[in-house]
mmCIF file of C-alpha atoms and ligand atoms in Angstrom:
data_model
loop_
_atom_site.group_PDB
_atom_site.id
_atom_site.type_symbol
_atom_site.label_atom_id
_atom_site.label_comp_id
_atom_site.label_asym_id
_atom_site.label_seq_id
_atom_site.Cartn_x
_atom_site.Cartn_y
_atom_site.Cartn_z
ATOM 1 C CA UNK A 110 159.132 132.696 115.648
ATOM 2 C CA UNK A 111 156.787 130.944 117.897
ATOM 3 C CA UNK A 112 154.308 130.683 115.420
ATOM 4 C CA UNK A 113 157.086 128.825 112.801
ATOM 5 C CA UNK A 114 157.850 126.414 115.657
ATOM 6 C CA UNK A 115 154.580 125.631 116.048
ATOM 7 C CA UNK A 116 153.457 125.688 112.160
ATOM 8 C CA UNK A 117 156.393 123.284 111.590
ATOM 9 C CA UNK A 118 155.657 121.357 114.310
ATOM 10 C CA UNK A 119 152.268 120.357 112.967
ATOM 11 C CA UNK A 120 154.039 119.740 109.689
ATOM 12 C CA UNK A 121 156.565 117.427 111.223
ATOM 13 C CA UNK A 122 153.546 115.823 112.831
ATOM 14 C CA UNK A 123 152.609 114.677 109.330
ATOM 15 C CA UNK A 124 149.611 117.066 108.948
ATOM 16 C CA UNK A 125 148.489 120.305 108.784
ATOM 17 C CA UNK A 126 145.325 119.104 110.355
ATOM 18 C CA UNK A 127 146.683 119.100 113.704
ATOM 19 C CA UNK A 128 145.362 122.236 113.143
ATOM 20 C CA UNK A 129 141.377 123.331 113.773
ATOM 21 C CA UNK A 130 139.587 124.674 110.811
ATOM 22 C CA UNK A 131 139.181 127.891 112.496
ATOM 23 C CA UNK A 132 143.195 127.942 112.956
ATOM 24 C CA UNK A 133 143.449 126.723 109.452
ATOM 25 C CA UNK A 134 141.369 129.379 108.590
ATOM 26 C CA UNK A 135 143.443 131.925 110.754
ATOM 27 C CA UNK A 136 146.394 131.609 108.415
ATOM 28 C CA UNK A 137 145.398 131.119 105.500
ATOM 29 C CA UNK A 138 146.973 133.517 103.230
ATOM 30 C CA UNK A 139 143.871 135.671 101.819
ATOM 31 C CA UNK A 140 140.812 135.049 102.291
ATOM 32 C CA UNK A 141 139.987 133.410 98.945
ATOM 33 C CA UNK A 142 142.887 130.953 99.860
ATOM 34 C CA UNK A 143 139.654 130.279 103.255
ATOM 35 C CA UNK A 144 137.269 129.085 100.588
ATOM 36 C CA UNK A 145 140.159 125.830 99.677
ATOM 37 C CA UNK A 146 139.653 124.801 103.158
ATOM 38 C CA UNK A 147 135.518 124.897 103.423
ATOM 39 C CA UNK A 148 135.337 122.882 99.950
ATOM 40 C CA UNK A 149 132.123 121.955 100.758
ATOM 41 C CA UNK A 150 128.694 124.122 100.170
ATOM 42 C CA UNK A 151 127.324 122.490 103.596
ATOM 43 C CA UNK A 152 130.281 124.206 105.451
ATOM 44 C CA UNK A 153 128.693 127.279 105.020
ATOM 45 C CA UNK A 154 125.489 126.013 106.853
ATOM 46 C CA UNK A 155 125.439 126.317 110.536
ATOM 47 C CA UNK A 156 121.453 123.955 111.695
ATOM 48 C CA UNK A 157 120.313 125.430 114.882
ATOM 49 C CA UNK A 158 117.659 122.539 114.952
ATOM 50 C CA UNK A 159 121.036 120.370 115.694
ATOM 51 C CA UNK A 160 123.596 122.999 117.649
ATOM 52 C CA UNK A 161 125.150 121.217 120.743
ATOM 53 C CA UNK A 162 124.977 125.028 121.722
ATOM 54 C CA UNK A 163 122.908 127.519 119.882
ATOM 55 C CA UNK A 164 125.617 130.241 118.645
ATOM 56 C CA UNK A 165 126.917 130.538 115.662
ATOM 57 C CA UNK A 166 130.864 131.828 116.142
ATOM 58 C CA UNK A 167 134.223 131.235 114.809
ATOM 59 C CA UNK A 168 133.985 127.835 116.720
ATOM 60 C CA UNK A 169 131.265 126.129 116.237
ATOM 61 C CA UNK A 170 130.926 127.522 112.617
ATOM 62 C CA UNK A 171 134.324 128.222 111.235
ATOM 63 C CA UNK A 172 132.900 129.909 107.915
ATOM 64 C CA UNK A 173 132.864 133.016 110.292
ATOM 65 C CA UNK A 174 136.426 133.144 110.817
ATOM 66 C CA UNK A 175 136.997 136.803 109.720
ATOM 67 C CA UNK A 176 133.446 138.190 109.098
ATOM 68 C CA UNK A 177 133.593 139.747 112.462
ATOM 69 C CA UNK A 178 129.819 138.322 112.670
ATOM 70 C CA UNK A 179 128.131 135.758 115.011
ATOM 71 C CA UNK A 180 124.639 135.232 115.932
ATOM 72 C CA UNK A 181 122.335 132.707 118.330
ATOM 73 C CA UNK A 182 119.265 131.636 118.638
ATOM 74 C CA UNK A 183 117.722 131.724 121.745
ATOM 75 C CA UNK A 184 114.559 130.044 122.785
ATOM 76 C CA UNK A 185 114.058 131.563 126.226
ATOM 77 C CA UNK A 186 111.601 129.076 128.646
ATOM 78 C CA UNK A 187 109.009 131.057 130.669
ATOM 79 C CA UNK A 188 110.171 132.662 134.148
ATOM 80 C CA UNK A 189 113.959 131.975 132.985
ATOM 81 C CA UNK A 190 116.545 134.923 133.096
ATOM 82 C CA UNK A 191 119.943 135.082 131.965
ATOM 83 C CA UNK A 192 122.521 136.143 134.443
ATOM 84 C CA UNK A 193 123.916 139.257 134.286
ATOM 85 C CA UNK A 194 126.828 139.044 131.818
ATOM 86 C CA UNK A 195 128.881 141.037 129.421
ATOM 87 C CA UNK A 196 130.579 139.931 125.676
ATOM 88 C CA UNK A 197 134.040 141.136 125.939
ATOM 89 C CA UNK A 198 135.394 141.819 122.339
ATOM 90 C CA UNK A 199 131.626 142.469 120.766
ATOM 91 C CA UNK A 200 128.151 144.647 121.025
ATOM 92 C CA UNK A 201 124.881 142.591 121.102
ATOM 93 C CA UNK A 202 122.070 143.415 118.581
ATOM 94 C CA UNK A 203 118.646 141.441 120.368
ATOM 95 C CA UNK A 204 115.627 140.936 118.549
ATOM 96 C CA UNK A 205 112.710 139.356 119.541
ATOM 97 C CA UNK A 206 110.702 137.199 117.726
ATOM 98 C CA UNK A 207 108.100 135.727 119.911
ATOM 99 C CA UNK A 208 106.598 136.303 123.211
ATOM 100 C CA UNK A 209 108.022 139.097 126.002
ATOM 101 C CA UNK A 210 111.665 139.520 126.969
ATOM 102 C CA UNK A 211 112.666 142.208 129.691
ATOM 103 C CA UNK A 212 115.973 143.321 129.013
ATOM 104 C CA UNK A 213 118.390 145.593 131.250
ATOM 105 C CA UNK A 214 121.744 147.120 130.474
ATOM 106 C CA UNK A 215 124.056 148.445 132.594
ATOM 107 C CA UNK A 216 126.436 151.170 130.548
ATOM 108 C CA UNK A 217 130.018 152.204 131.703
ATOM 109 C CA UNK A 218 129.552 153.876 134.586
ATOM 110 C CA UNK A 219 132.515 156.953 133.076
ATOM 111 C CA UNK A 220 134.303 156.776 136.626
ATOM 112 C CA UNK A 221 137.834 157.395 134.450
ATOM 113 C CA UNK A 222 136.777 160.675 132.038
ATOM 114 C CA UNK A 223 133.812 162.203 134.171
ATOM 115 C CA UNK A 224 133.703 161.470 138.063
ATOM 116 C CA UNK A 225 131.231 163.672 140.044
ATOM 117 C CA UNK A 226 132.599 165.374 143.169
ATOM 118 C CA UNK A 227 132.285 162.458 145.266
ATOM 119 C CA UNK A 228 134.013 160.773 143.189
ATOM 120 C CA UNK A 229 130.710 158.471 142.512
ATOM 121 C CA UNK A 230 129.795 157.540 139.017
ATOM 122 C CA UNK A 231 126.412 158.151 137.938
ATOM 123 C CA UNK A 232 124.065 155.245 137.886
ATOM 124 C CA UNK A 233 121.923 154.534 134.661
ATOM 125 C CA UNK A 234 120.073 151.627 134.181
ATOM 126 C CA UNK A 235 117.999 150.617 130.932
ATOM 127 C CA UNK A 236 115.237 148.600 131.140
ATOM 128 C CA UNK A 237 113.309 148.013 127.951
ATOM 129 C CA UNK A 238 110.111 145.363 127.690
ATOM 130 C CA UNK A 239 110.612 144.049 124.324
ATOM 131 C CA UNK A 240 107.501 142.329 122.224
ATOM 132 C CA UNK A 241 107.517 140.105 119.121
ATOM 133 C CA UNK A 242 109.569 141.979 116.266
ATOM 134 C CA UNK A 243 110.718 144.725 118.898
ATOM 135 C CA UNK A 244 114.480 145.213 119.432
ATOM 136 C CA UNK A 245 117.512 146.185 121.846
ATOM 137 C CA UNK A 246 121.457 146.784 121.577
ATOM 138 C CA UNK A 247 124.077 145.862 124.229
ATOM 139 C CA UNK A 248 127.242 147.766 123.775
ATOM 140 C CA UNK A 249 130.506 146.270 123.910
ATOM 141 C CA UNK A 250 131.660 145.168 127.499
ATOM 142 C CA UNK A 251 127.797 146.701 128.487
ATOM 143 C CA UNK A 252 126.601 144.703 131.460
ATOM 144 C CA UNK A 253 123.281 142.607 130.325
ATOM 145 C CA UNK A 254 120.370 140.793 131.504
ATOM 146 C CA UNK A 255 117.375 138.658 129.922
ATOM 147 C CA UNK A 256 114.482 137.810 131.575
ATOM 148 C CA UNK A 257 111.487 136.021 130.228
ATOM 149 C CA UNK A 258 109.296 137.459 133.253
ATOM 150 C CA UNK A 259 105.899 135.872 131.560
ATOM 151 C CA UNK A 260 104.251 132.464 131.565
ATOM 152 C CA UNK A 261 104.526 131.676 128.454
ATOM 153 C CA UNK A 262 107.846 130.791 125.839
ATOM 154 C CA UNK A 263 109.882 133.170 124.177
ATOM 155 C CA UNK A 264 112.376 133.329 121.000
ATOM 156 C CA UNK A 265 115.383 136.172 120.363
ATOM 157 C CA UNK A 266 117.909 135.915 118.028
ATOM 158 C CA UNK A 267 121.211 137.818 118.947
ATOM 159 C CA UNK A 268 123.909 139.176 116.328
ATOM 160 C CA UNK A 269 127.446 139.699 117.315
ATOM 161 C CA UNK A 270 130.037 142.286 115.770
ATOM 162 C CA UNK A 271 132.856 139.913 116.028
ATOM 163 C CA UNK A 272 133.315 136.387 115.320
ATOM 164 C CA UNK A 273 134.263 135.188 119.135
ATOM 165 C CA UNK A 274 132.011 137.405 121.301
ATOM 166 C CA UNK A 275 132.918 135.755 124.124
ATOM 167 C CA UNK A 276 130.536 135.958 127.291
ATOM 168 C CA UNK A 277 131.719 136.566 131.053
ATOM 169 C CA UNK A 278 128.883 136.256 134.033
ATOM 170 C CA UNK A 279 129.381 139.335 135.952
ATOM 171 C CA UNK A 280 128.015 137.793 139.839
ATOM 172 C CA UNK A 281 129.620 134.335 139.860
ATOM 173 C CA UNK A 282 133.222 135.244 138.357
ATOM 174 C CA UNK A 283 133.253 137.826 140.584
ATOM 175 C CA UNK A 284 132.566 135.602 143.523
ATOM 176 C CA UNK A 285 135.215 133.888 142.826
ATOM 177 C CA UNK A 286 137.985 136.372 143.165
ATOM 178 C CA UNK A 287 141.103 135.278 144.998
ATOM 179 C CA UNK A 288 141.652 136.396 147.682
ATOM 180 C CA UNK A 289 138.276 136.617 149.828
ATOM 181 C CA UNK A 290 139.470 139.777 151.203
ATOM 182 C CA UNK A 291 139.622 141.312 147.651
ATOM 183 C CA UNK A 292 135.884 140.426 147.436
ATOM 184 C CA UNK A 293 134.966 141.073 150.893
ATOM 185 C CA UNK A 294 136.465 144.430 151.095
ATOM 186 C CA UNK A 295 134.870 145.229 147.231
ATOM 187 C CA UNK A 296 131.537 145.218 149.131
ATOM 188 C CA UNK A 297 132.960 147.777 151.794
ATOM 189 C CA UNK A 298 134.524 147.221 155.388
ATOM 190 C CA UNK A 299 132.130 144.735 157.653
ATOM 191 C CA UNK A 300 129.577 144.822 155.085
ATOM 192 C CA UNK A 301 129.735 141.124 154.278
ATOM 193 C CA UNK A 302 130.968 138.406 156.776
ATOM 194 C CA UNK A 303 133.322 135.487 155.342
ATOM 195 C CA UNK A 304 130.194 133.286 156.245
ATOM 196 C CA UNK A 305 127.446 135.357 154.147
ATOM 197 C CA UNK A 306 130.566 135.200 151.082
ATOM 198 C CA UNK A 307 130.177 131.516 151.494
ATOM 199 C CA UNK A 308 126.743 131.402 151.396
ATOM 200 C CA UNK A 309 126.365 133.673 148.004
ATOM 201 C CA UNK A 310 129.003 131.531 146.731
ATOM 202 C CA UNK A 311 127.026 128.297 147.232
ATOM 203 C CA UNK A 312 124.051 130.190 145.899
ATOM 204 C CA UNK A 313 124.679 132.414 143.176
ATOM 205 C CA UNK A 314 123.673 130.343 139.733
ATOM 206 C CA UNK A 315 126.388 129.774 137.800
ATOM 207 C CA UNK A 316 124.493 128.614 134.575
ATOM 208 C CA UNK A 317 124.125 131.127 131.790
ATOM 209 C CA UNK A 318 120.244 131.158 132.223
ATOM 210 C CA UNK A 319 118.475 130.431 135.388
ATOM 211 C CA UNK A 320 114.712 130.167 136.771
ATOM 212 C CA UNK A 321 112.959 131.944 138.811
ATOM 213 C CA UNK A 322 110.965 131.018 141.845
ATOM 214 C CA UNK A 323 108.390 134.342 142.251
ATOM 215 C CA UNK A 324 107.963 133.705 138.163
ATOM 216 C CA UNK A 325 107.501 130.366 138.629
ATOM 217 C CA UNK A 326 104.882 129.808 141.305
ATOM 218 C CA UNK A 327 102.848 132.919 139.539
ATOM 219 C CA UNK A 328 102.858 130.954 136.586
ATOM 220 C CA UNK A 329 102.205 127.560 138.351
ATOM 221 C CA UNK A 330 105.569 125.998 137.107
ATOM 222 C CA UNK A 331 106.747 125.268 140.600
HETATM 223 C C1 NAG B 293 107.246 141.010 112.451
HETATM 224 O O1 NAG B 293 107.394 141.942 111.411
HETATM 225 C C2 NAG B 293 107.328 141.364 110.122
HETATM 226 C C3 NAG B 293 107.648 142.473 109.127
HETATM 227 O O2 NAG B 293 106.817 143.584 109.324
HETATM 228 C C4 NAG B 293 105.962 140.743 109.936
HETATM 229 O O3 NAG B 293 105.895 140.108 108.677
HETATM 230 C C5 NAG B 293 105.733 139.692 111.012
HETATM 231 O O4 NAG B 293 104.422 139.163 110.925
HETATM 232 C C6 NAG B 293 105.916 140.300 112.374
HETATM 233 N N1 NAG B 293 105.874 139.237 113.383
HETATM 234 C C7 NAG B 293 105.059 139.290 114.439
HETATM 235 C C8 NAG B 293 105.164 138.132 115.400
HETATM 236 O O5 NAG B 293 104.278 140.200 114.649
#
């Protein structure tokens, strides 16, 4: 119903095209009925030499609507890191291509099937240290972290098992929580003062990728 109102409310407007091509796409009857829409051989061409962003989804490359694929390109600058972060709706395949990349993935922790008597989950942590042509996964809704720890550049490509991804940052969305309380008490009773919150607030990088200082002055970047 909503959808009719809407469909014929874009036809009243005079247009179908007050739709996006990846909404176009959405509805299309089958999929060969997609192919009418991207008439043109160059919409199946996504140029990372001239992404605003480099990744490929539903989006920026609407040929993907309903391959459940999506992949980016990631040149990663020395002694810059990617903030923790997970992909909601996809896992992560990470290869890279040149230079180092230290990766670490935090797994569901399986406090709702298999809690230990404490009631504590059980902490694992993988770290890999991945050279040219070497290569990690990220599970769906894993936790994730990048870190070019070396002086010198880096490139990864990522692949996606879904066409929208998605990406939250775990530290600075959780920061942000509404009430403070909810976040101050999250931490445990007294642990953090309304003050310090404020202060990681301020702090805390909210940028997907982010430098580091100890990387930095090692490497004479500072
Ligand atoms: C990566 O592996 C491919 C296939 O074996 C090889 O052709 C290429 O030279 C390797 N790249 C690097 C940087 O070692």
């Amino acid at each position: 119903m909503l959808l009719n109102t809407i469909l014929n409310t874009a036809w009243l407007a005079g247009s179908a095209a007050a739709l996006s091509i990846p909404a176009q796409l959405q509805l299309a009857d089958t999929a060969v009925d997609r192919y009418d829409i991207l008439s043109k051989d160059s919409d199946f061409v996504f140029d990372f030499n001239t992404a605003t962003l480099p990744m490929a989804n539903r989006k920026s490359f609407p040929a993907l609507v309903g391959t459940n694929i999506a992949l980016a390109v990631n040149p990663i600058d020395p002694c810059s890191m990617a903030s923790l972060h997970i992909h909601p709706r996809s896992a992560e395949i990470f290869v890279v291509l040149a230079g180092t990349i230290d990766t670490e993935m935090i797994p569901e922790g399986g406090v709702l099937t298999a809690p230990s008597d404490d009631g504590t989950v059980t902490p694992r942590v993988i770290h890999t240290t991945l050279h040219a042509n070497q290569t990690t996964i990220f599970p769906q809704g894993s936790f994730h972290a990048q870190f070019n720890n070396q002086c010198t550049p880096a490139l990864a490509v990522a692949a996606f098992s879904s066409d929208d991804p998605g990406a939250a940052l775990v530290l600075p969305q959780a920061l942000d929580q509404s009430p403070d309380e909810w976040v101050l008490n999250s931490f445990g009773e007294g642990a953090v003062t309304k003050e310090e919150l404020e202060r990681f607030r301020a702090k805390v990088p909210r940028g997907a990728f982010f430098d580091v200082r100890e990387c930095r002055e090692r490497c004479g970047l500072a």
